[in-house]
PDB file of C-alpha atoms and ligand atoms in Angstrom:
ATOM      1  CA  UNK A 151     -43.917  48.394  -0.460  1.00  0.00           C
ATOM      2  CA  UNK A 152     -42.462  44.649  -0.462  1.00  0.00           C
ATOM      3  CA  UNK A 153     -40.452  44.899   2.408  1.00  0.00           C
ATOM      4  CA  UNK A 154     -43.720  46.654   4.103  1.00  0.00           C
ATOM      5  CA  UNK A 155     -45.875  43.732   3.553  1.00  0.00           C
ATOM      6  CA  UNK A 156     -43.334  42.003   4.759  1.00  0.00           C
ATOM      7  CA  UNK A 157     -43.154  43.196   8.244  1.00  0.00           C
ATOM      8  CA  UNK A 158     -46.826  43.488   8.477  1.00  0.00           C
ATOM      9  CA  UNK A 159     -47.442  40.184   7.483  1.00  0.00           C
ATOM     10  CA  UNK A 160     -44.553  39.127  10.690  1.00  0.00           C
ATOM     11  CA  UNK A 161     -46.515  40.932  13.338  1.00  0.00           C
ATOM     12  CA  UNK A 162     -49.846  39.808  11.813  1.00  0.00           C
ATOM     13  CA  UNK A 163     -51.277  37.664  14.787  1.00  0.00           C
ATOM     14  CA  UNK A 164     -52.443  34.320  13.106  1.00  0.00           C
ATOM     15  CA  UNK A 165     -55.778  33.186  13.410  1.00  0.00           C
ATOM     16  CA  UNK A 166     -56.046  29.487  14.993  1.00  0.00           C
ATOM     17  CA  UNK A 167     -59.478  28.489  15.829  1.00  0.00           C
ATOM     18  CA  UNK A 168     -60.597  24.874  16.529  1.00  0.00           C
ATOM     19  CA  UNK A 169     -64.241  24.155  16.475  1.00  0.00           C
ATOM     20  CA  UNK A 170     -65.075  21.242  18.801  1.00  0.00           C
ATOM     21  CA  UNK A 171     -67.735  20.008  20.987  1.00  0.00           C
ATOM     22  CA  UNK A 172     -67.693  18.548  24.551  1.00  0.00           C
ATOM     23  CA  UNK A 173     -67.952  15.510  23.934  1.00  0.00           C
ATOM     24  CA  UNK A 174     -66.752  14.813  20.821  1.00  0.00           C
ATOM     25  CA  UNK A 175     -63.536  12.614  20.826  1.00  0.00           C
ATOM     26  CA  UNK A 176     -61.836  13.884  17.336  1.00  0.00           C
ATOM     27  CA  UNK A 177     -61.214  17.597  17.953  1.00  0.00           C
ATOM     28  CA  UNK A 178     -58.705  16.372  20.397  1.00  0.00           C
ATOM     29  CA  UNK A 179     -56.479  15.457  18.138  1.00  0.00           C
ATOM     30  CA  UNK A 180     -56.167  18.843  16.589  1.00  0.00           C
ATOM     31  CA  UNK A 181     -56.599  20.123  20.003  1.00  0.00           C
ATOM     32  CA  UNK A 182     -53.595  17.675  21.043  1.00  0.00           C
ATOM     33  CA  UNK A 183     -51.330  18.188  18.136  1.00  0.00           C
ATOM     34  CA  UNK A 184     -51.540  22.118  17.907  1.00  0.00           C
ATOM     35  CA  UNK A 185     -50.456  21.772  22.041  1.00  0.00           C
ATOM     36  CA  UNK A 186     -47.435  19.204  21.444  1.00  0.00           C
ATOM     37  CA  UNK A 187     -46.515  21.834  18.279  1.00  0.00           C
ATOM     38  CA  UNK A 188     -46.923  25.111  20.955  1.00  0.00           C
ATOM     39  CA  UNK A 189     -49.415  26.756  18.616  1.00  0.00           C
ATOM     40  CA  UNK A 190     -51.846  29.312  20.220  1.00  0.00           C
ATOM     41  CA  UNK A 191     -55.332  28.756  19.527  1.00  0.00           C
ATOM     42  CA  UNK A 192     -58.955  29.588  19.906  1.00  0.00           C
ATOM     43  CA  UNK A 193     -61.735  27.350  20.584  1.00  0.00           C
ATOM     44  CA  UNK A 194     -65.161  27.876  19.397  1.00  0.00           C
ATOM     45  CA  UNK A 195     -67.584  25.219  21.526  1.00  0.00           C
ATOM     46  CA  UNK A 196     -70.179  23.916  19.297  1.00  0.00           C
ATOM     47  CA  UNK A 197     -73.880  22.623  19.901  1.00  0.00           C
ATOM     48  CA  UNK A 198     -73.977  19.805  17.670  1.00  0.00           C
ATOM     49  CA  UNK A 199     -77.850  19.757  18.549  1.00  0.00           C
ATOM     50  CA  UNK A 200     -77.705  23.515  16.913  1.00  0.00           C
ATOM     51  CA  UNK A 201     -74.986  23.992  15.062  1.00  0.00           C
ATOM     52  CA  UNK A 202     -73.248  27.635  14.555  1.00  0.00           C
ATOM     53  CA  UNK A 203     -73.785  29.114  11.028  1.00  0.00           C
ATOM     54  CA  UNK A 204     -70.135  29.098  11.219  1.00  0.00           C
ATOM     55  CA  UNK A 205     -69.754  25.541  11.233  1.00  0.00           C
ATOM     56  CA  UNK A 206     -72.023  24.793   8.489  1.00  0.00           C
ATOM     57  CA  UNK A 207     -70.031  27.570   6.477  1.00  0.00           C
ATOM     58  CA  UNK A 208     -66.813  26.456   6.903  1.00  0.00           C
ATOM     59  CA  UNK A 209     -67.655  22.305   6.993  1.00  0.00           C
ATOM     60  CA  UNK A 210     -70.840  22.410   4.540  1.00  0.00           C
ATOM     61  CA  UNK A 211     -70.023  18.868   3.151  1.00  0.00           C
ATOM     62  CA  UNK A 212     -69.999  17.255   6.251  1.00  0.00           C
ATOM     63  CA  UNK A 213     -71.195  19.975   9.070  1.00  0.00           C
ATOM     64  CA  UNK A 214     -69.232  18.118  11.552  1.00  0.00           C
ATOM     65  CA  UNK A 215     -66.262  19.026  13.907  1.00  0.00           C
ATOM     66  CA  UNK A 216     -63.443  19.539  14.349  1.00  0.00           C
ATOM     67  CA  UNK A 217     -62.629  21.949  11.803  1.00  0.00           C
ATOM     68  CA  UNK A 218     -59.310  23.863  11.949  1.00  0.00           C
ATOM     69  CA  UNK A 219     -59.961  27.704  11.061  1.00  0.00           C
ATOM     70  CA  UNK A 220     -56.129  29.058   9.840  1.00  0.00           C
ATOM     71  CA  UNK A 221     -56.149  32.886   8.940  1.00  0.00           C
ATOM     72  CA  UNK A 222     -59.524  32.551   7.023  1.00  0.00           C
ATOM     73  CA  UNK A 223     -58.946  28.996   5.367  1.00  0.00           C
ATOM     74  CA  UNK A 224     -61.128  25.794   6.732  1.00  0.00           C
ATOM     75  CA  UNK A 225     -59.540  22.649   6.874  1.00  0.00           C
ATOM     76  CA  UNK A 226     -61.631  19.771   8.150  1.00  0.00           C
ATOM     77  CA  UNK A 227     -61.431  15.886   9.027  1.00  0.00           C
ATOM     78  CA  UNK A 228     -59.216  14.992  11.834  1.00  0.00           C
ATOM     79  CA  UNK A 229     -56.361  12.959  10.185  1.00  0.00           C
ATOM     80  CA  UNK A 230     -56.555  15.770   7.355  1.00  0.00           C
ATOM     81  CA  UNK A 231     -56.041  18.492   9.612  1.00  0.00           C
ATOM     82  CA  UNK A 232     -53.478  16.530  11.626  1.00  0.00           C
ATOM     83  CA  UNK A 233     -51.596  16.466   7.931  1.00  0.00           C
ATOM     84  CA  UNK A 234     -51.893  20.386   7.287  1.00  0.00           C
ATOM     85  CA  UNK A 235     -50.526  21.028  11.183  1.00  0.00           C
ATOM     86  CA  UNK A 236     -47.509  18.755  10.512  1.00  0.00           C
ATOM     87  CA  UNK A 237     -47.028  20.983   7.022  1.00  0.00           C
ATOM     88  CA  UNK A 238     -47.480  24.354   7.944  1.00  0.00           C
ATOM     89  CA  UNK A 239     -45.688  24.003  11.756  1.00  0.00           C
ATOM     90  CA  UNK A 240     -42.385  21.751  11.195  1.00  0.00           C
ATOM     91  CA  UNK A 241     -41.506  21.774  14.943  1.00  0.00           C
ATOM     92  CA  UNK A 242     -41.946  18.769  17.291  1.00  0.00           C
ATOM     93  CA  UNK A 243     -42.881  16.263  14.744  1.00  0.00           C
ATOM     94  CA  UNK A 244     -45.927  14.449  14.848  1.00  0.00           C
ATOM     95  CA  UNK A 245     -44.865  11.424  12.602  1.00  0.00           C
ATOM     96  CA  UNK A 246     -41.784   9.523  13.000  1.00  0.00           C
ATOM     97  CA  UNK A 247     -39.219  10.340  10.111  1.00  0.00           C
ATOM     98  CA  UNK A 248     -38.715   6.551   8.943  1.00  0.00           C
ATOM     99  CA  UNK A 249     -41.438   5.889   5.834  1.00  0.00           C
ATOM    100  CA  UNK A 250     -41.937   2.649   7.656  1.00  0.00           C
ATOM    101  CA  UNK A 251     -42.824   3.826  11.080  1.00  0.00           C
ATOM    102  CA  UNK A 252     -44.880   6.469   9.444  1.00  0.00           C
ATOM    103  CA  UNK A 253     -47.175   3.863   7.631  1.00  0.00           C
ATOM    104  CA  UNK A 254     -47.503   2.603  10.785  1.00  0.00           C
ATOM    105  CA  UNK A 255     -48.300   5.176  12.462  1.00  0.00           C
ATOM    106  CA  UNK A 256     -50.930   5.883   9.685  1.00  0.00           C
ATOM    107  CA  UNK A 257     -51.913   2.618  10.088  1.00  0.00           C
ATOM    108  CA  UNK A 258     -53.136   2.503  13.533  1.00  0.00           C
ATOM    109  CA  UNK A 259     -54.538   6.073  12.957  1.00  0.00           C
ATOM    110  CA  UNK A 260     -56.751   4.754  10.517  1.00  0.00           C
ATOM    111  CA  UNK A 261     -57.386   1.462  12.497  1.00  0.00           C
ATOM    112  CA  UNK A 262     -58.379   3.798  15.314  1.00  0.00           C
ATOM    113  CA  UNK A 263     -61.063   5.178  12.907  1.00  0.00           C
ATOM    114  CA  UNK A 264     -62.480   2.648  11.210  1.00  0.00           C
ATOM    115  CA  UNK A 265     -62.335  -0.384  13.712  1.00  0.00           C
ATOM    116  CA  UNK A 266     -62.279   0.948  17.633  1.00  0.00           C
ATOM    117  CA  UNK A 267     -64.202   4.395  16.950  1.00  0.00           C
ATOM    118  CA  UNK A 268     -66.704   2.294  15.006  1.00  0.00           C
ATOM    119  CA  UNK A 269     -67.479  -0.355  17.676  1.00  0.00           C
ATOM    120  CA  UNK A 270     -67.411   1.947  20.961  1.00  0.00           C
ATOM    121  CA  UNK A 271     -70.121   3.719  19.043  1.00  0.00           C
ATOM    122  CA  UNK A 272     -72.158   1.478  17.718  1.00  0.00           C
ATOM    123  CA  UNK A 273     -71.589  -1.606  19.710  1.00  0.00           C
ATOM    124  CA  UNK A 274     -71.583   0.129  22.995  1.00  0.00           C
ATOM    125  CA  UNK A 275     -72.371   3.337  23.461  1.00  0.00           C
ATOM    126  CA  UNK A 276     -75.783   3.157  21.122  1.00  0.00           C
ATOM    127  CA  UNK A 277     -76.721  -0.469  22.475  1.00  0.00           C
ATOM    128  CA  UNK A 278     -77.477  -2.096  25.797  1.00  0.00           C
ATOM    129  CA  UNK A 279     -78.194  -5.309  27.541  1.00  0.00           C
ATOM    130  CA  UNK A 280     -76.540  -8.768  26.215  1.00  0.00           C
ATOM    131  CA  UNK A 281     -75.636  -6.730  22.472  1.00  0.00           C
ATOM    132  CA  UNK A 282     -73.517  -4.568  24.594  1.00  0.00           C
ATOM    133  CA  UNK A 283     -71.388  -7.090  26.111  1.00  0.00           C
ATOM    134  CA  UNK A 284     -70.626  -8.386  22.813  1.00  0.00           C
ATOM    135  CA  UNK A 285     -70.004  -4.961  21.791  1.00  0.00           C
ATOM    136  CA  UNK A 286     -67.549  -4.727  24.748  1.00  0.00           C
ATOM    137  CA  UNK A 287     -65.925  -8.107  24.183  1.00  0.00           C
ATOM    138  CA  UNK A 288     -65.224  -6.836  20.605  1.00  0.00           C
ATOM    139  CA  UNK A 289     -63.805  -3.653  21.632  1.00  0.00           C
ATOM    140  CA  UNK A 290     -61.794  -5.108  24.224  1.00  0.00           C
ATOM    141  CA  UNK A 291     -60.542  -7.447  21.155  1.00  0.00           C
ATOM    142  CA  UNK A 292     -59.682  -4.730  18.709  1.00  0.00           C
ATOM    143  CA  UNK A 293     -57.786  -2.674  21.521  1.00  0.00           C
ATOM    144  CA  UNK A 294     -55.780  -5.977  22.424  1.00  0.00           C
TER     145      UNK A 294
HETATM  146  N1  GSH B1731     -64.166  11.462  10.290  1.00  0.00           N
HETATM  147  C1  GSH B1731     -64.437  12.674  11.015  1.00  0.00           C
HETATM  148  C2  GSH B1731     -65.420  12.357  12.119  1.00  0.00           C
HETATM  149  C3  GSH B1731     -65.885  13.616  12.851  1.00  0.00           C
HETATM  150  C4  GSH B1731     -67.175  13.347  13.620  1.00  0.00           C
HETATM  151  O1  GSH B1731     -67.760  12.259  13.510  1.00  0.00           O
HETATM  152  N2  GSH B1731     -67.618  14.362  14.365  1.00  0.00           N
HETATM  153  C5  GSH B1731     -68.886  14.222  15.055  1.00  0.00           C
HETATM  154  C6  GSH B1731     -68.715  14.368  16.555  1.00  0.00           C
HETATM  155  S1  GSH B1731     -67.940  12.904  17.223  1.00  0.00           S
HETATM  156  C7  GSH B1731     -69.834  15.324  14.614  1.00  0.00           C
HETATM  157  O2  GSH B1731     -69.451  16.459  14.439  1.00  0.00           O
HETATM  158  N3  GSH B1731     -71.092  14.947  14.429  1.00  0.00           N
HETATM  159  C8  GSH B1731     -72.137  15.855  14.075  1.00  0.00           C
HETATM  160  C9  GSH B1731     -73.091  15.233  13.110  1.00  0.00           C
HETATM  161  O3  GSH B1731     -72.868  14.091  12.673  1.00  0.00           O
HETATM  162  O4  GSH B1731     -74.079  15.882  12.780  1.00  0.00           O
HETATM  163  C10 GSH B1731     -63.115  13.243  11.561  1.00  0.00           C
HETATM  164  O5  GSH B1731     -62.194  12.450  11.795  1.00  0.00           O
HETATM  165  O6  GSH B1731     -63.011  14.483  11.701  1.00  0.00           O
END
């Protein structure tokens, strides 16, 4: 009976579904990561106007993408998921091995969140006019 559940459980297809939008720029990093790791995967394509039942199911905190789907279990926030891919699928590593380049690596991750995400969206993208060159200017300054 062990050995059965076994073998079923090796030709068991896994379930890999990424929920994204169009134009949201986070899902690519799952999408990204699960493609440098050779992982087959599913999209689902959300309306983030009108989003699935699904969605708000699997990401009711937050109801945003992407959320990583793996047979059954939901896993959301970008860097999180980024975390569980490196865990569950040890080939081609995402992070360097060195705890120092790692924490780098981390670093700039999190700088990419907090500082460039933050002032694309809010200094340029959602203003125009003179407050959007300054938003520019400080984008420009926080990619430099
Ligand atoms: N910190 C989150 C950010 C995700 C995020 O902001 N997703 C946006 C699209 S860019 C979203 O789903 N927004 C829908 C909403 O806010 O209702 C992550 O890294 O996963």
């Amino acid at each position: 009976m062990g050995m059965f559940t076994e073998i079923t459980e090796h030709f068991m297809a896994e379930e890999v579904k990424v929920f994204r939008s169009l134009t949201s720029p986070f899902p690519l990093r799952v999408i990204w990561a699960l493609r440098l790791k050779g992982v087959e995967f599913d999209i689902i394509c959300e309306d983030l106007f009108n989003k699935s039942p699904l969605l708000l199911q699997y990401n009711p905190v937050e109801k945003k993408v992407p959320v990583l789907l793996h047979n059954g279990k939901a896993i959301c926030e970008s860097l999180v998921i980024l975390e569980y891919i490196e865990e569950t699928w040890k080939q081609t590593p995402l992070l360097p091995e060195d705890p120092y380049q790692k924490a780098n690596a981390r670093f700039w991750a999190k700088f990419s969140d907090e500082k460039v995400f933050h002032s694309i969206k809010w200094g340029v993208l959602l203003k125009d006019g003179k407050e959007q060159e300054e938003g520019i200017l400080a984008t420009l300054q926080n990619l430099d």
